[in-house]
Amino acid sequence: SCQAGRSKNGRLRNTPSMQSAGNPTGASGSLWNVNAWHWEEKPQTQWAKERLRELLVDMPIPEFEGGSARITDCTTTGDAFLNIRKAKKFVNYELSLTLKWEGELTTEDAAQRATGKVTIPNLCDDVDDDDEYRIEVTVEGSAPHHAALKDRVMAARPAIVERLAQFVAELRAR
């Protein structure tokens, strides 16, 4: 006869009682971490990088008269992970994002193009308020249309913050 939760060779089996017993918070540990009691760290960095890219790349900047702009690339560095201890989940992340953008402004003469970067140097679990995100926008070039397009990208801050908040909510729900 087998002990409850163990196979004939003595290894742990994933039984229904192991999946739900004593874990009202929803924090779930690995098979070896019954009831999510012991300290366990679950890496989330790769998921975070992929999800931020999905949320931000090709994000259109809100339309404006005579032009358009969009995010074309997202590079993320840093770490994200979930810690579980005593059936409680702790979400930790410290990420830095660099977004590339491109835009076009149509003037009387012709369509003027510009490129630049949006830098979010400290997306971390210490920042509780969306207004605290530091978002820096730069443009390559100094012509008047460059400054105009940079201003349009800066005006997209609420849309970027909304997507960052969505990312944080999804990470916390994992």
mmCIF file of C-alpha atoms in Angstrom:
data_model
loop_
_atom_site.group_PDB
_atom_site.id
_atom_site.type_symbol
_atom_site.label_atom_id
_atom_site.label_comp_id
_atom_site.label_asym_id
_atom_site.label_seq_id
_atom_site.Cartn_x
_atom_site.Cartn_y
_atom_site.Cartn_z
ATOM 1 C CA SER A 1 0.000 0.000 0.000
ATOM 2 C CA CYS A 2 1.127 3.559 -0.747
ATOM 3 C CA GLN A 3 1.246 6.415 1.670
ATOM 4 C CA ALA A 4 -1.207 9.199 0.842
ATOM 5 C CA GLY A 5 0.356 11.543 -1.711
ATOM 6 C CA ARG A 6 3.206 9.177 -2.636
ATOM 7 C CA SER A 7 3.592 6.807 -5.549
ATOM 8 C CA LYS A 8 4.922 3.242 -5.207
ATOM 9 C CA ASN A 9 8.484 4.457 -5.721
ATOM 10 C CA GLY A 10 8.129 6.991 -2.867
ATOM 11 C CA ARG A 11 7.928 10.161 -5.002
ATOM 12 C CA LEU A 12 5.366 12.856 -4.282
ATOM 13 C CA ARG A 13 2.193 12.787 -6.362
ATOM 14 C CA ASN A 14 0.064 15.832 -7.051
ATOM 15 C CA THR A 15 -3.164 14.944 -5.263
ATOM 16 C CA PRO A 16 -6.258 17.159 -4.973
ATOM 17 C CA SER A 17 -5.686 17.570 -1.231
ATOM 18 C CA MET A 18 -2.146 18.830 -1.881
ATOM 19 C CA GLN A 19 -3.392 21.372 -4.395
ATOM 20 C CA SER A 20 -5.859 23.136 -2.126
ATOM 21 C CA ALA A 21 -5.361 22.177 1.508
ATOM 22 C CA GLY A 22 -4.497 24.997 3.847
ATOM 23 C CA ASN A 23 -3.922 27.536 1.106
ATOM 24 C CA PRO A 24 -6.669 30.149 1.186
ATOM 25 C CA THR A 25 -4.529 32.902 -0.390
ATOM 26 C CA GLY A 26 -4.087 31.142 -3.720
ATOM 27 C CA ALA A 27 -0.283 31.078 -3.407
ATOM 28 C CA SER A 28 0.747 27.706 -4.729
ATOM 29 C CA GLY A 29 4.075 26.076 -4.222
ATOM 30 C CA SER A 30 5.729 23.274 -6.140
ATOM 31 C CA LEU A 31 4.870 19.636 -5.498
ATOM 32 C CA TRP A 32 7.585 19.416 -2.856
ATOM 33 C CA ASN A 33 6.252 22.551 -1.140
ATOM 34 C CA VAL A 34 3.028 21.170 0.319
ATOM 35 C CA ASN A 35 0.621 23.960 1.330
ATOM 36 C CA ALA A 36 3.207 26.490 0.076
ATOM 37 C CA TRP A 37 4.734 26.551 3.561
ATOM 38 C CA HIS A 38 8.446 26.684 2.740
ATOM 39 C CA TRP A 39 10.278 29.566 1.089
ATOM 40 C CA GLU A 40 10.199 29.184 -2.662
ATOM 41 C CA GLU A 41 11.191 31.565 -5.417
ATOM 42 C CA LYS A 42 9.621 31.327 -8.851
ATOM 43 C CA PRO A 43 11.454 33.262 -11.595
ATOM 44 C CA GLN A 44 9.204 35.492 -13.707
ATOM 45 C CA THR A 45 11.820 37.506 -15.605
ATOM 46 C CA GLN A 46 11.357 35.819 -18.980
ATOM 47 C CA TRP A 47 7.573 36.103 -18.744
ATOM 48 C CA ALA A 48 7.914 39.776 -17.744
ATOM 49 C CA LYS A 49 10.126 40.599 -20.723
ATOM 50 C CA GLU A 50 7.798 38.857 -23.158
ATOM 51 C CA ARG A 51 4.634 40.370 -21.651
ATOM 52 C CA LEU A 52 6.005 43.924 -21.608
ATOM 53 C CA ARG A 53 7.003 43.511 -25.239
ATOM 54 C CA GLU A 54 3.473 42.295 -26.108
ATOM 55 C CA LEU A 55 1.884 45.218 -24.266
ATOM 56 C CA LEU A 56 4.125 48.000 -25.543
ATOM 57 C CA VAL A 57 5.527 47.195 -28.998
ATOM 58 C CA ASP A 58 3.320 48.529 -31.805
ATOM 59 C CA MET A 59 1.423 50.554 -29.236
ATOM 60 C CA PRO A 60 0.104 53.500 -31.174
ATOM 61 C CA ILE A 61 0.644 56.921 -29.688
ATOM 62 C CA PRO A 62 -2.757 58.664 -29.511
ATOM 63 C CA GLU A 63 -3.392 60.221 -32.886
ATOM 64 C CA PHE A 64 -2.720 63.884 -33.427
ATOM 65 C CA GLU A 65 -3.383 66.255 -36.280
ATOM 66 C CA GLY A 66 -0.884 65.934 -39.081
ATOM 67 C CA GLY A 67 1.069 63.001 -37.800
ATOM 68 C CA SER A 68 1.422 59.629 -36.171
ATOM 69 C CA ALA A 69 3.856 57.798 -33.916
ATOM 70 C CA ARG A 70 4.232 54.351 -32.426
ATOM 71 C CA ILE A 71 6.467 52.244 -30.178
ATOM 72 C CA THR A 72 8.657 49.971 -32.322
ATOM 73 C CA ASP A 73 10.799 48.047 -29.835
ATOM 74 C CA CYS A 74 11.074 47.209 -26.134
ATOM 75 C CA THR A 75 14.246 46.173 -24.329
ATOM 76 C CA THR A 76 13.874 45.092 -20.697
ATOM 77 C CA THR A 77 16.607 44.445 -18.153
ATOM 78 C CA GLY A 78 16.312 43.430 -14.523
ATOM 79 C CA ASP A 79 14.505 40.720 -12.584
ATOM 80 C CA ALA A 80 10.995 39.667 -11.661
ATOM 81 C CA PHE A 81 10.064 36.808 -9.346
ATOM 82 C CA LEU A 82 7.408 35.477 -7.023
ATOM 83 C CA ASN A 83 8.288 34.364 -3.527
ATOM 84 C CA ILE A 84 6.069 32.051 -1.544
ATOM 85 C CA ARG A 85 6.313 31.458 2.191
ATOM 86 C CA LYS A 86 3.705 30.214 4.645
ATOM 87 C CA ALA A 87 1.064 30.243 1.888
ATOM 88 C CA LYS A 88 1.637 33.937 1.198
ATOM 89 C CA LYS A 89 2.798 35.283 -2.143
ATOM 90 C CA PHE A 90 5.266 38.156 -2.421
ATOM 91 C CA VAL A 91 5.774 39.759 -5.831
ATOM 92 C CA ASN A 92 9.150 41.364 -6.473
ATOM 93 C CA TYR A 93 10.352 43.073 -9.622
ATOM 94 C CA GLU A 94 12.950 45.636 -10.525
ATOM 95 C CA LEU A 95 12.999 46.312 -14.227
ATOM 96 C CA SER A 96 14.361 48.956 -16.559
ATOM 97 C CA LEU A 97 12.732 49.512 -19.948
ATOM 98 C CA THR A 98 13.944 51.215 -23.095
ATOM 99 C CA LEU A 99 11.300 51.698 -25.762
ATOM 100 C CA LYS A 100 12.147 52.869 -29.258
ATOM 101 C CA TRP A 101 9.629 55.008 -31.075
ATOM 102 C CA GLU A 102 9.233 56.433 -34.544
ATOM 103 C CA GLY A 103 6.929 59.093 -35.820
ATOM 104 C CA GLU A 104 5.997 61.147 -38.813
ATOM 105 C CA LEU A 105 4.738 64.707 -39.015
ATOM 106 C CA THR A 106 3.255 66.005 -42.248
ATOM 107 C CA THR A 107 4.018 69.645 -42.950
ATOM 108 C CA GLU A 108 3.381 71.857 -45.961
ATOM 109 C CA ASP A 109 6.696 70.794 -47.443
ATOM 110 C CA ALA A 110 6.765 67.052 -46.855
ATOM 111 C CA ALA A 111 6.469 64.266 -44.342
ATOM 112 C CA GLN A 112 9.102 64.658 -41.643
ATOM 113 C CA ARG A 113 10.258 61.594 -39.720
ATOM 114 C CA ALA A 114 11.826 61.278 -36.284
ATOM 115 C CA THR A 115 12.949 58.506 -33.975
ATOM 116 C CA GLY A 116 13.759 58.397 -30.306
ATOM 117 C CA LYS A 117 13.551 56.498 -27.050
ATOM 118 C CA VAL A 118 11.285 56.281 -24.042
ATOM 119 C CA THR A 119 13.203 55.217 -20.941
ATOM 120 C CA ILE A 120 11.550 53.865 -17.793
ATOM 121 C CA PRO A 121 14.581 53.397 -15.534
ATOM 122 C CA ASN A 122 12.868 52.009 -12.450
ATOM 123 C CA LEU A 123 9.739 49.899 -12.802
ATOM 124 C CA CYS A 124 9.752 48.214 -9.411
ATOM 125 C CA ASP A 125 7.541 46.907 -6.635
ATOM 126 C CA ASP A 126 8.475 49.920 -4.453
ATOM 127 C CA VAL A 127 6.470 52.279 -6.680
ATOM 128 C CA ASP A 128 2.852 52.108 -5.559
ATOM 129 C CA ASP A 129 1.455 55.098 -7.406
ATOM 130 C CA ASP A 130 1.305 55.257 -11.202
ATOM 131 C CA ASP A 131 2.192 58.966 -11.024
ATOM 132 C CA GLU A 132 5.575 58.048 -9.527
ATOM 133 C CA TYR A 133 6.826 56.259 -12.658
ATOM 134 C CA ARG A 134 9.767 58.154 -14.086
ATOM 135 C CA ILE A 135 9.369 58.225 -17.852
ATOM 136 C CA GLU A 136 11.945 60.030 -19.973
ATOM 137 C CA VAL A 137 11.495 60.743 -23.685
ATOM 138 C CA THR A 138 14.360 61.604 -26.032
ATOM 139 C CA VAL A 139 14.501 62.307 -29.748
ATOM 140 C CA GLU A 140 17.319 61.958 -32.247
ATOM 141 C CA GLY A 141 17.747 65.341 -33.891
ATOM 142 C CA SER A 142 16.992 68.969 -33.113
ATOM 143 C CA ALA A 143 14.795 70.208 -35.960
ATOM 144 C CA PRO A 144 11.395 71.724 -35.083
ATOM 145 C CA HIS A 145 9.531 68.598 -36.225
ATOM 146 C CA HIS A 146 11.734 66.486 -33.929
ATOM 147 C CA ALA A 147 10.633 68.520 -30.897
ATOM 148 C CA ALA A 148 6.972 68.385 -32.007
ATOM 149 C CA LEU A 149 7.047 64.599 -32.307
ATOM 150 C CA LYS A 150 8.844 64.250 -28.977
ATOM 151 C CA ASP A 151 6.067 66.305 -27.343
ATOM 152 C CA ARG A 152 3.436 63.983 -28.854
ATOM 153 C CA VAL A 153 5.229 60.930 -27.475
ATOM 154 C CA MET A 154 5.507 62.607 -24.063
ATOM 155 C CA ALA A 155 1.746 63.208 -24.195
ATOM 156 C CA ALA A 156 1.278 59.427 -24.456
ATOM 157 C CA ARG A 157 2.486 58.979 -20.854
ATOM 158 C CA PRO A 158 -1.013 58.028 -19.559
ATOM 159 C CA ALA A 159 -1.328 55.294 -22.206
ATOM 160 C CA ILE A 160 2.107 53.909 -21.318
ATOM 161 C CA VAL A 161 1.355 54.029 -17.582
ATOM 162 C CA GLU A 162 -1.945 52.215 -18.204
ATOM 163 C CA ARG A 163 -0.097 49.363 -19.915
ATOM 164 C CA LEU A 164 2.495 49.228 -17.127
ATOM 165 C CA ALA A 165 -0.315 49.009 -14.561
ATOM 166 C CA GLN A 166 -1.855 46.155 -16.564
ATOM 167 C CA PHE A 167 1.497 44.355 -16.530
ATOM 168 C CA VAL A 168 1.863 44.773 -12.751
ATOM 169 C CA ALA A 169 -1.685 43.484 -12.158
ATOM 170 C CA GLU A 170 -1.034 40.424 -14.337
ATOM 171 C CA LEU A 171 2.271 39.723 -12.597
ATOM 172 C CA ARG A 172 0.604 39.909 -9.181
ATOM 173 C CA ALA A 173 -2.141 37.526 -10.355
ATOM 174 C CA ARG A 174 0.341 34.834 -11.482
#
